mmCIF file of C-alpha atoms in Angstrom:
data_model
loop_
_atom_site.group_PDB
_atom_site.id
_atom_site.type_symbol
_atom_site.label_atom_id
_atom_site.label_comp_id
_atom_site.label_asym_id
_atom_site.label_seq_id
_atom_site.Cartn_x
_atom_site.Cartn_y
_atom_site.Cartn_z
ATOM 1 C CA UNK B 1 27.871 79.456 107.622
ATOM 2 C CA UNK B 2 25.186 80.098 110.190
ATOM 3 C CA UNK B 3 25.339 83.393 112.036
ATOM 4 C CA UNK B 4 23.119 84.099 115.051
ATOM 5 C CA UNK B 5 21.229 87.357 114.890
ATOM 6 C CA UNK B 6 19.576 89.233 117.696
ATOM 7 C CA UNK B 7 16.104 90.409 118.516
ATOM 8 C CA UNK B 8 14.969 92.649 121.308
ATOM 9 C CA UNK B 9 11.699 93.967 122.602
ATOM 10 C CA UNK B 10 10.790 96.379 125.349
ATOM 11 C CA UNK B 11 7.502 97.784 126.564
ATOM 12 C CA UNK B 12 6.365 100.571 128.815
ATOM 13 C CA UNK B 13 3.066 101.603 130.322
ATOM 14 C CA UNK B 14 3.299 105.308 131.084
ATOM 15 C CA UNK B 15 6.904 105.606 132.300
ATOM 16 C CA UNK B 16 7.384 102.174 133.850
ATOM 17 C CA UNK B 17 8.909 99.635 131.484
ATOM 18 C CA UNK B 18 9.980 96.084 131.159
ATOM 19 C CA UNK B 19 12.438 94.700 128.690
ATOM 20 C CA UNK B 20 12.877 91.253 127.289
ATOM 21 C CA UNK B 21 15.370 89.594 125.010
ATOM 22 C CA UNK B 22 13.965 86.944 122.726
ATOM 23 C CA UNK B 23 15.401 84.060 120.755
ATOM 24 C CA UNK B 24 18.144 84.522 118.222
ATOM 25 C CA UNK B 25 17.692 83.827 114.536
ATOM 26 C CA UNK B 26 20.109 82.515 111.979
ATOM 27 C CA UNK B 27 20.574 83.213 108.301
ATOM 28 C CA UNK B 28 22.650 80.841 106.262
ATOM 29 C CA UNK B 29 24.929 81.233 103.307
ATOM 30 C CA UNK B 30 25.479 78.569 100.705
ATOM 31 C CA UNK B 31 28.895 77.441 99.507
ATOM 32 C CA UNK B 32 28.989 76.399 95.876
ATOM 33 C CA UNK B 33 31.757 73.930 95.051
ATOM 34 C CA UNK B 34 33.549 73.828 91.675
ATOM 35 C CA UNK B 35 31.889 71.777 88.958
ATOM 36 C CA UNK B 36 32.749 68.048 88.780
ATOM 37 C CA UNK B 37 35.454 66.763 86.433
ATOM 38 C CA UNK B 38 34.679 66.898 82.720
ATOM 39 C CA UNK B 39 33.628 63.700 80.998
ATOM 40 C CA UNK B 40 36.193 61.630 79.125
ATOM 41 C CA UNK B 41 34.459 62.321 75.820
ATOM 42 C CA UNK B 42 35.950 65.849 75.756
ATOM 43 C CA UNK B 43 39.172 66.300 73.794
ATOM 44 C CA UNK B 44 42.192 65.714 76.085
ATOM 45 C CA UNK B 45 43.613 69.270 75.699
ATOM 46 C CA UNK B 46 40.224 70.873 76.439
ATOM 47 C CA UNK B 47 39.742 68.544 79.385
ATOM 48 C CA UNK B 48 43.201 69.481 80.763
ATOM 49 C CA UNK B 49 42.420 73.210 80.438
ATOM 50 C CA UNK B 50 39.052 72.749 82.174
ATOM 51 C CA UNK B 51 40.614 70.673 84.943
ATOM 52 C CA UNK B 52 43.268 73.345 85.508
ATOM 53 C CA UNK B 53 40.641 76.084 85.696
ATOM 54 C CA UNK B 54 38.475 74.084 88.108
ATOM 55 C CA UNK B 55 41.390 73.300 90.406
ATOM 56 C CA UNK B 56 42.341 76.991 90.588
ATOM 57 C CA UNK B 57 38.791 78.131 91.268
ATOM 58 C CA UNK B 58 37.899 78.873 94.885
ATOM 59 C CA UNK B 59 34.450 78.102 96.336
ATOM 60 C CA UNK B 60 31.995 80.947 95.880
ATOM 61 C CA UNK B 61 29.859 82.198 98.775
ATOM 62 C CA UNK B 62 26.354 83.241 97.847
ATOM 63 C CA UNK B 63 24.225 85.059 100.409
ATOM 64 C CA UNK B 64 20.527 84.344 100.340
ATOM 65 C CA UNK B 65 18.878 87.368 98.790
ATOM 66 C CA UNK B 66 15.530 88.637 99.931
ATOM 67 C CA UNK B 67 13.823 91.836 98.968
ATOM 68 C CA UNK B 68 13.493 94.031 102.015
ATOM 69 C CA UNK B 69 9.986 95.235 102.820
ATOM 70 C CA UNK B 70 9.527 99.002 103.026
ATOM 71 C CA UNK B 71 9.200 100.607 106.441
ATOM 72 C CA UNK B 72 5.685 101.769 105.491
ATOM 73 C CA UNK B 73 4.652 98.181 104.697
ATOM 74 C CA UNK B 74 6.144 97.006 108.014
ATOM 75 C CA UNK B 75 4.179 99.671 109.891
ATOM 76 C CA UNK B 76 0.987 98.562 108.157
ATOM 77 C CA UNK B 77 1.742 94.900 108.903
ATOM 78 C CA UNK B 78 2.223 95.626 112.620
ATOM 79 C CA UNK B 79 -1.015 97.629 112.682
ATOM 80 C CA UNK B 80 -2.947 94.842 110.944
ATOM 81 C CA UNK B 81 -1.529 92.102 113.186
ATOM 82 C CA UNK B 82 -2.167 94.012 116.418
ATOM 83 C CA UNK B 83 -5.758 94.740 115.408
ATOM 84 C CA UNK B 84 -6.280 91.133 114.288
ATOM 85 C CA UNK B 85 -5.095 89.991 117.721
ATOM 86 C CA UNK B 86 -7.367 92.516 119.483
ATOM 87 C CA UNK B 87 -10.322 91.350 117.378
ATOM 88 C CA UNK B 88 -9.583 87.709 118.268
ATOM 89 C CA UNK B 89 -9.800 88.726 121.934
ATOM 90 C CA UNK B 90 -13.086 90.624 121.522
ATOM 91 C CA UNK B 91 -11.371 94.014 121.894
ATOM 92 C CA UNK B 92 -12.108 97.131 119.871
ATOM 93 C CA UNK B 93 -9.682 97.857 117.042
ATOM 94 C CA UNK B 94 -7.182 100.672 117.411
ATOM 95 C CA UNK B 95 -7.350 103.647 115.050
ATOM 96 C CA UNK B 96 -4.093 104.660 113.397
ATOM 97 C CA UNK B 97 -3.269 108.311 114.045
ATOM 98 C CA UNK B 98 -0.711 110.336 112.048
ATOM 99 C CA UNK B 99 0.373 112.506 115.012
ATOM 100 C CA UNK B 100 1.150 109.436 117.096
ATOM 101 C CA UNK B 101 2.788 107.708 114.123
ATOM 102 C CA UNK B 102 5.086 110.710 113.617
ATOM 103 C CA UNK B 103 6.336 110.440 117.217
ATOM 104 C CA UNK B 104 6.772 106.663 116.889
ATOM 105 C CA UNK B 105 8.770 107.085 113.661
ATOM 106 C CA UNK B 106 11.070 109.687 115.185
ATOM 107 C CA UNK B 107 11.821 107.360 118.101
ATOM 108 C CA UNK B 108 12.505 104.384 115.811
ATOM 109 C CA UNK B 109 14.775 106.557 113.639
ATOM 110 C CA UNK B 110 16.656 107.750 116.717
ATOM 111 C CA UNK B 111 17.160 104.188 117.959
ATOM 112 C CA UNK B 112 18.227 102.980 114.500
ATOM 113 C CA UNK B 113 20.779 105.800 114.185
ATOM 114 C CA UNK B 114 21.969 105.193 117.777
ATOM 115 C CA UNK B 115 21.030 108.743 118.845
ATOM 116 C CA UNK B 116 19.251 107.063 121.742
ATOM 117 C CA UNK B 117 19.699 103.557 123.119
ATOM 118 C CA UNK B 118 17.146 100.853 122.392
ATOM 119 C CA UNK B 119 14.358 101.423 124.893
ATOM 120 C CA UNK B 120 11.997 104.123 126.044
ATOM 121 C CA UNK B 121 14.262 107.122 126.472
ATOM 122 C CA UNK B 122 12.215 110.242 125.699
ATOM 123 C CA UNK B 123 8.803 108.589 126.235
ATOM 124 C CA UNK B 124 7.624 111.515 128.397
ATOM 125 C CA UNK B 125 8.541 113.975 125.638
ATOM 126 C CA UNK B 126 6.758 111.884 122.979
ATOM 127 C CA UNK B 127 3.501 111.721 124.891
ATOM 128 C CA UNK B 128 3.785 115.407 125.815
ATOM 129 C CA UNK B 129 4.111 116.269 122.097
ATOM 130 C CA UNK B 130 1.128 114.033 121.315
ATOM 131 C CA UNK B 131 -0.834 115.712 124.129
ATOM 132 C CA UNK B 132 -0.541 119.109 122.454
ATOM 133 C CA UNK B 133 -2.740 117.720 119.661
ATOM 134 C CA UNK B 134 -4.641 114.852 121.323
ATOM 135 C CA UNK B 135 -5.785 115.128 124.943
ATOM 136 C CA UNK B 136 -5.128 111.711 126.497
ATOM 137 C CA UNK B 137 -5.830 109.933 129.764
ATOM 138 C CA UNK B 138 -3.364 107.039 129.409
ATOM 139 C CA UNK B 139 -0.468 106.111 127.167
ATOM 140 C CA UNK B 140 1.842 103.156 126.629
ATOM 141 C CA UNK B 141 4.652 102.163 124.304
ATOM 142 C CA UNK B 142 6.165 98.959 122.935
ATOM 143 C CA UNK B 143 9.490 98.877 121.118
ATOM 144 C CA UNK B 144 11.324 96.079 119.350
ATOM 145 C CA UNK B 145 14.236 95.512 117.008
ATOM 146 C CA UNK B 146 15.345 92.618 114.895
ATOM 147 C CA UNK B 147 17.665 91.692 112.065
ATOM 148 C CA UNK B 148 17.718 88.996 109.431
ATOM 149 C CA UNK B 149 14.103 87.844 109.480
ATOM 150 C CA UNK B 150 12.099 87.391 106.303
ATOM 151 C CA UNK B 151 9.041 88.783 108.133
ATOM 152 C CA UNK B 152 10.370 91.296 110.672
ATOM 153 C CA UNK B 153 6.936 92.737 111.535
ATOM 154 C CA UNK B 154 5.554 89.343 112.558
ATOM 155 C CA UNK B 155 8.724 88.657 114.551
ATOM 156 C CA UNK B 156 8.283 91.916 116.488
ATOM 157 C CA UNK B 157 4.567 91.355 117.125
ATOM 158 C CA UNK B 158 5.077 87.732 118.196
ATOM 159 C CA UNK B 159 7.788 88.864 120.632
ATOM 160 C CA UNK B 160 5.370 91.374 122.137
ATOM 161 C CA UNK B 161 2.551 88.841 122.389
ATOM 162 C CA UNK B 162 4.824 86.465 124.332
ATOM 163 C CA UNK B 163 5.704 89.126 126.918
ATOM 164 C CA UNK B 164 3.222 89.954 129.671
ATOM 165 C CA UNK B 165 4.150 93.662 129.795
ATOM 166 C CA UNK B 166 3.839 94.141 126.057
ATOM 167 C CA UNK B 167 0.689 92.071 125.892
ATOM 168 C CA UNK B 168 -0.856 94.236 128.619
ATOM 169 C CA UNK B 169 -0.232 97.279 126.401
ATOM 170 C CA UNK B 170 -1.648 95.541 123.312
ATOM 171 C CA UNK B 171 -4.756 94.450 125.225
ATOM 172 C CA UNK B 172 -5.095 97.802 127.023
ATOM 173 C CA UNK B 173 -8.081 100.110 126.984
ATOM 174 C CA UNK B 174 -6.632 102.297 124.255
ATOM 175 C CA UNK B 175 -8.350 103.661 121.164
ATOM 176 C CA UNK B 176 -5.538 105.278 119.137
ATOM 177 C CA UNK B 177 -2.130 104.066 118.041
ATOM 178 C CA UNK B 178 0.853 105.122 116.014
ATOM 179 C CA UNK B 179 3.557 102.859 114.616
ATOM 180 C CA UNK B 180 7.000 103.850 113.414
ATOM 181 C CA UNK B 181 9.614 101.630 111.809
ATOM 182 C CA UNK B 182 13.176 102.490 110.826
ATOM 183 C CA UNK B 183 15.983 100.434 109.259
ATOM 184 C CA UNK B 184 19.652 101.362 109.625
ATOM 185 C CA UNK B 185 22.591 100.668 107.313
ATOM 186 C CA UNK B 186 23.330 97.397 109.166
ATOM 187 C CA UNK B 187 19.842 96.152 108.301
ATOM 188 C CA UNK B 188 18.596 96.335 111.908
ATOM 189 C CA UNK B 189 14.902 97.189 112.019
ATOM 190 C CA UNK B 190 13.496 99.196 114.929
ATOM 191 C CA UNK B 191 9.797 99.276 115.802
ATOM 192 C CA UNK B 192 7.888 101.664 118.065
ATOM 193 C CA UNK B 193 4.178 101.395 118.790
ATOM 194 C CA UNK B 194 2.538 104.046 120.958
ATOM 195 C CA UNK B 195 -0.916 103.467 122.452
ATOM 196 C CA UNK B 196 -3.196 106.343 123.502
ATOM 197 C CA UNK B 197 -6.538 106.526 125.313
ATOM 198 C CA UNK B 198 -8.243 109.789 124.422
ATOM 199 C CA UNK B 199 -9.736 111.878 127.213
#
């Protein structure tokens, strides 16, 4: 069975945002059929019992199992991939900041728990909270969500890189960043990356 899964990304520079839906993904399950008939060298009564058991047995569905990466490892992966992209473009690397990361995590947790819709609701409050600790001259935010990918961080980053609004934020004249990732009970993974230019 192949089931389409969804991915979304959205970006904002200050309080103006764009949103973009990206391609769906599929995860498959495997159906395992009953074993073939026993060979004729088995005693007839044993063969009859085995045949009866096999005929009664229903196919078994086995979901493909993957170990889920931790949210901390996803945050680190996004950070590494964004800085690798910036380096490839001759741009200065961003510095990860715990104050910004805290705000990004809270937003991802709120989206994952459906306290706020997927998007940039509350962006002004996040950058205001950051501004009490870090004076800034410009700020931007990218968000994404996905489900069912073996490498969700790469999926989110690649979605951003393919979108002009998100790419503008990634390539922007920022020096600090914070990344927050949250996973809900459905397995949906929400990403928030906030970009800050210090004053």
